[in-house]
XYZ file of C-alpha atoms in Angstrom:
297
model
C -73.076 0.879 -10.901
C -75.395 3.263 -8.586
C -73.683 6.663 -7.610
C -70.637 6.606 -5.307
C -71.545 9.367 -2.959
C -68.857 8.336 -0.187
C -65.474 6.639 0.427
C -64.422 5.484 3.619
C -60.751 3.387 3.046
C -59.488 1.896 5.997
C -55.990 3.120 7.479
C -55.237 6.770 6.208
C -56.805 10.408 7.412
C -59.395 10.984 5.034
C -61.321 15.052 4.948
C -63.903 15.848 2.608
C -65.239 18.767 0.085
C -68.378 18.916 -1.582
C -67.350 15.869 -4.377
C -64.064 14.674 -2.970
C -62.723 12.680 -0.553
C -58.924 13.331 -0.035
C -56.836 10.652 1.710
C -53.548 11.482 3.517
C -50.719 8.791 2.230
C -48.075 9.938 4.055
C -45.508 11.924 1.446
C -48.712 11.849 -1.113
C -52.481 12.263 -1.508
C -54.979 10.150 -2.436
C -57.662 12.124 -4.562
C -60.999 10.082 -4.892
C -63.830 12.007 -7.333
C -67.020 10.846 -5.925
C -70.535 11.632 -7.819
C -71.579 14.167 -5.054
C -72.784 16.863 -7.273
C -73.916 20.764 -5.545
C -76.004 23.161 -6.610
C -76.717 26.472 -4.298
C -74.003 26.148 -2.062
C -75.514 22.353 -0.856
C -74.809 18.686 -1.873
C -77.604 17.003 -3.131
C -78.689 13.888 -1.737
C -78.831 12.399 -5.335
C -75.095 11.644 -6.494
C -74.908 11.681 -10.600
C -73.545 7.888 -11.596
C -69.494 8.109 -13.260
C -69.582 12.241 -12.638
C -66.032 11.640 -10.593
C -65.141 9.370 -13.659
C -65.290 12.134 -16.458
C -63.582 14.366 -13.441
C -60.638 12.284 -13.006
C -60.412 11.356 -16.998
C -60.612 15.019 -17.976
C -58.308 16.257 -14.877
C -55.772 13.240 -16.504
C -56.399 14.562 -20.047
C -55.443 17.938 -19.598
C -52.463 17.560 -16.949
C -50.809 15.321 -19.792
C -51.711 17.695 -22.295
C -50.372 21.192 -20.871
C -47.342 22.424 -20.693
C -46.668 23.304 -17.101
C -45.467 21.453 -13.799
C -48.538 19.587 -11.615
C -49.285 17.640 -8.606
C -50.773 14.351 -10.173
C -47.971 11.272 -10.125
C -50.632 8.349 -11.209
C -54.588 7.528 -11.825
C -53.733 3.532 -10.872
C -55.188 1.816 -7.760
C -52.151 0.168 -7.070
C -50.029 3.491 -7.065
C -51.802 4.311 -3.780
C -50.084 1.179 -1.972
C -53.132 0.500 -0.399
C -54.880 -3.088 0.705
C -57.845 -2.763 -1.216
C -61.244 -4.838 -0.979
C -62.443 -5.957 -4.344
C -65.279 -3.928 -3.665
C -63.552 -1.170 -2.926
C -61.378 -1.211 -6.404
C -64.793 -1.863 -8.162
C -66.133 1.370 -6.527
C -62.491 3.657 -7.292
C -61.692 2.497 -10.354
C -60.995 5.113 -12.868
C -61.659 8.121 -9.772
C -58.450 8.726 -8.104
C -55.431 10.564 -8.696
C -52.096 9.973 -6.570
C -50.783 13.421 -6.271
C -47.787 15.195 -4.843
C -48.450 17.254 -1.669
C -48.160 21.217 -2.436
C -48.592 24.297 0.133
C -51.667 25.422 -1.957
C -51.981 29.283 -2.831
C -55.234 30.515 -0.857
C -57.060 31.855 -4.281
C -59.052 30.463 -7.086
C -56.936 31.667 -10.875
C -60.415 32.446 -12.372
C -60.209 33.243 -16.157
C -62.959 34.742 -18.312
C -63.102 34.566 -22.073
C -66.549 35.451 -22.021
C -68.499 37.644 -20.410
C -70.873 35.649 -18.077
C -72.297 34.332 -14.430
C -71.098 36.821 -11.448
C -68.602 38.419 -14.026
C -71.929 39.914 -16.181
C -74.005 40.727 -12.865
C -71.390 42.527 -11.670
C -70.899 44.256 -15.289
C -74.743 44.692 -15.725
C -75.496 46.737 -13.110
C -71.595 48.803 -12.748
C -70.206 48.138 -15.976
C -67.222 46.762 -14.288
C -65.718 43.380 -13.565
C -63.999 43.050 -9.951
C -63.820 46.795 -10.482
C -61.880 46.649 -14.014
C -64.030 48.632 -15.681
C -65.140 47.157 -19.197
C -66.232 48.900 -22.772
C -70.053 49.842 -22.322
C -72.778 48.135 -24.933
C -71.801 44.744 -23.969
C -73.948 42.072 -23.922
C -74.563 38.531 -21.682
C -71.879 36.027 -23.513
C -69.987 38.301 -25.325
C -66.029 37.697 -26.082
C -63.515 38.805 -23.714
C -60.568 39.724 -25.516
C -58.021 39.735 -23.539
C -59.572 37.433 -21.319
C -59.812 38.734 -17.722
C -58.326 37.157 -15.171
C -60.039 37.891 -11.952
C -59.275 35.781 -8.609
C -61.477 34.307 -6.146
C -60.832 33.628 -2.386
C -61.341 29.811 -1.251
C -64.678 29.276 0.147
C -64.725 26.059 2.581
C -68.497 26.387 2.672
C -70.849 29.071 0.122
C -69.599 31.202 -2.373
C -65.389 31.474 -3.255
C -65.476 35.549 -2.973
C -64.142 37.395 -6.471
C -61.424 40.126 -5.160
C -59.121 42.559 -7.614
C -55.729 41.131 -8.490
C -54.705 44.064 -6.158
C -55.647 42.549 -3.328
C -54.555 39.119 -3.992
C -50.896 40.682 -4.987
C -51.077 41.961 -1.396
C -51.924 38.572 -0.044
C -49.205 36.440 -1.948
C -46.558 39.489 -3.190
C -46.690 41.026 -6.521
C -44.184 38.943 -8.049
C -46.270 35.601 -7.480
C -49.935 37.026 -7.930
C -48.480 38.326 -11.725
C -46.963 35.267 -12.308
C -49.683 33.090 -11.579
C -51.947 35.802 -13.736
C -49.531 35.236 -16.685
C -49.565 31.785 -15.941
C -52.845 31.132 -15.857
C -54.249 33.295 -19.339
C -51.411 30.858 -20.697
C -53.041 27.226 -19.927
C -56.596 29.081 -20.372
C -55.417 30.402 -24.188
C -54.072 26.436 -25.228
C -57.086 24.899 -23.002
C -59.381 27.416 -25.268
C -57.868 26.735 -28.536
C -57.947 22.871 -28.484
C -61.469 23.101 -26.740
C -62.184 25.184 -30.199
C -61.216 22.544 -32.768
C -62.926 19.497 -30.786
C -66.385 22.117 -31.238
C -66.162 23.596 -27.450
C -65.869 27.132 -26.603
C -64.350 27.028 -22.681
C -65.846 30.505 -21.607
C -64.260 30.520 -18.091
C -62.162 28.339 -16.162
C -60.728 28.495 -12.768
C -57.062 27.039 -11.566
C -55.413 26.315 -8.571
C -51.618 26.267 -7.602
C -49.235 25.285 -5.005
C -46.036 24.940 -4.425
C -43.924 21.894 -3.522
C -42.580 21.846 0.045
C -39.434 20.353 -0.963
C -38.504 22.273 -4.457
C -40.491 25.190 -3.932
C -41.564 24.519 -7.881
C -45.089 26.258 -8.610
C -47.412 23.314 -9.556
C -50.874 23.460 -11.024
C -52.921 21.410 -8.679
C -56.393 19.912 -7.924
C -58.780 19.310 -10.699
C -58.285 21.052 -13.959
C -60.882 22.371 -16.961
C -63.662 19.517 -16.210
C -67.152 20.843 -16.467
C -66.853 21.471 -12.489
C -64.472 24.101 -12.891
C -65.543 24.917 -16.286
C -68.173 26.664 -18.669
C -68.070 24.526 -22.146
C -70.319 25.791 -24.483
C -70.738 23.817 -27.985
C -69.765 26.654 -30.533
C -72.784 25.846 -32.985
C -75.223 27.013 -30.513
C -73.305 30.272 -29.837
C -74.355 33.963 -29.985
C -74.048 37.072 -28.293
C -76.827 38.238 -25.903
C -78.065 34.592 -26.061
C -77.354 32.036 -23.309
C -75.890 29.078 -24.812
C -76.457 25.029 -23.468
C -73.695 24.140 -20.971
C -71.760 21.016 -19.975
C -72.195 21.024 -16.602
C -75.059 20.886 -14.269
C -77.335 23.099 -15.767
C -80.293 20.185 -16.093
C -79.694 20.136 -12.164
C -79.704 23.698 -11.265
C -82.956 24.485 -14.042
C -84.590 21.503 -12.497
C -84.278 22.988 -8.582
C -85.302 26.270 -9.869
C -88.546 24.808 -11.437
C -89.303 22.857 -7.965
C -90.348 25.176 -4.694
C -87.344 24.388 -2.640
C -86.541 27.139 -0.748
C -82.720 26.745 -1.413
C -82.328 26.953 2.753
C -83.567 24.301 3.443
C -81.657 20.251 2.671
C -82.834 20.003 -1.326
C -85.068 17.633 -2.833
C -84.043 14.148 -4.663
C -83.582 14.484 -8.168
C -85.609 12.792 -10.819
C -84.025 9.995 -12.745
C -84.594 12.047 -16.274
C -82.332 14.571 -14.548
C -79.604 12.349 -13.137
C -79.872 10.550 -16.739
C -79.124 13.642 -18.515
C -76.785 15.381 -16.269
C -74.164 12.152 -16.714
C -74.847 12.300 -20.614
C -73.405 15.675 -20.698
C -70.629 15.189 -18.199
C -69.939 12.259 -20.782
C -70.310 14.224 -23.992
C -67.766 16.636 -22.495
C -65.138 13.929 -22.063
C -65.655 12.147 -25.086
C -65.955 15.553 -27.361
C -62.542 16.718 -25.601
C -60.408 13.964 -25.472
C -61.600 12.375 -29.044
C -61.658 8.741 -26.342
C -64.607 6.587 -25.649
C -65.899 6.946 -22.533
C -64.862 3.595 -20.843
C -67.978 3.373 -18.462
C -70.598 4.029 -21.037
């Protein structure tokens, strides 16, 4: 099947992010994971075929798997109560999660183990990490022990903003900021550990929360440790001071830089070599992680 880059379902509200479409159901959500992928703050025209597969298969995986209260209530078509085409199941099948509605907390729970991306920028040229300041000597990749926890504000469009836990304990009161901080080095520590023994180091991870309107129970929410809002790294090819493979889009992002695309202006289509080996590793993450088959293959 080609790359669904849209959903349009007749009946509810629909609003859409970079890869998902959310439906409004009334007391529930409708989550459908297209294959938009982005790259430099855009959506490329070319979607990457099953990519919202692995996301809602992973997302499934690891709600099931940690310990902690969340928002998703079923990954079946006919949990949404909806009057479905045939075309339409065809197109959704194995890419939606019915969730519970939450009053989402307005940060990103980012969670280094490693010491990479904006984190190491910011480290390589002040030797601190959303001001924490770190050992000196350190190198790109190196272990992060404890791992840092350093929130991000909720970008609609660009770049989500890193800010210290400071100032998102002033936003959200001390008492919630530490406990989602506690919370999430938790689910990062078990996400790392069984990531470890399936041959997957999960350098950083990010993790969103709400709470439910009615209980006021904090649930984890959204999409959790896919290779969207993850940095897998196979642990054979690991070193210090030496950037390791990812399972993610890096074939997408190494192919734009390679082109002359000015990143300002709408991006080029990408190759079919790319798109091919973009899905493989979205795959490879899923099947590596979950020890399943990959039912689209």
């Amino acid at each position: 099947m080609p790359a669904v880059l849209e959903t349009n379902l007749t009946g509810p509200a629909k609003r859409s992010g970079k890869v998902r479409d959310v439906y409004d159901l009334g007391d529930r959500l409708l989550i459908v994971a297209t294959d938009r992928i982005s790259a430099f703050d855009w959506v490329l025209p070319t979607g990457i075929p099953d990519k919202g597969r692995v996301l809602t298969g992973l997302s499934a995986f690891w709600f099931d798997r940690l310990d902690v209260p969340h928002h998703l209530l079923a990954t079946d078509l006919d949990a949404a109560g909806l009057d479905l085409s045939a075309e339409d199941r065809e197109r959704l099948e194995g890419r939606i999660m019915v969730v519970r509605k939450a009053e989402v907390v307005p940060f990103e729970c980012v969670v280094r183990g490693y010491l990479f991306g904006s984190a190491w920028r910011e480290y390589r040229t002040r030797g601190t990490v959303v001001g924490e300041r770190l050992p000196t000597s350190l190198v790109e990749g190196a272990r992060l022990d404890p791992p840092l926890f350093t929130p991000a504000t909720k970008a609609e469009q660009g770049h989500d903003e890193n800010v210290s836990f400071e100032e998102m304990a002033g936003a959200v009161g001390a008492d919630l900021a530490a406990t989602l901080r506690d919370l999430s080095v938790r689910l990062y520590r078990e996400a790392a550990d069984h990531a470890r023994s399936k041959g997957l180091i999960l350098a950083d991870t990010k993790f969103e929360f709400g709470r439910d309107p009615e209980s006021g129970t904090l649930l984890l929410v959204d999409e959790v440790l896919t290779p969207d809002s993850s940095r897998y790294w196979p642990v054979e090819a690991y070193k210090p001071g030496i950037v390791p493979p990812s399972f993610d889009k890096q074939f997408v992002r190494d192919w734009l830089d390679s082109t002359d695309w000015d990143k300002q202006s709408p991006p080029p289509p990408l190759p079919e070599e790319i798109v091919a080996r973009t899905r493989a590793k979205y795959i490879q993450a899923f099947e590596q992680l979950t020890d399943r088959p990959f039912p689209w293959k």
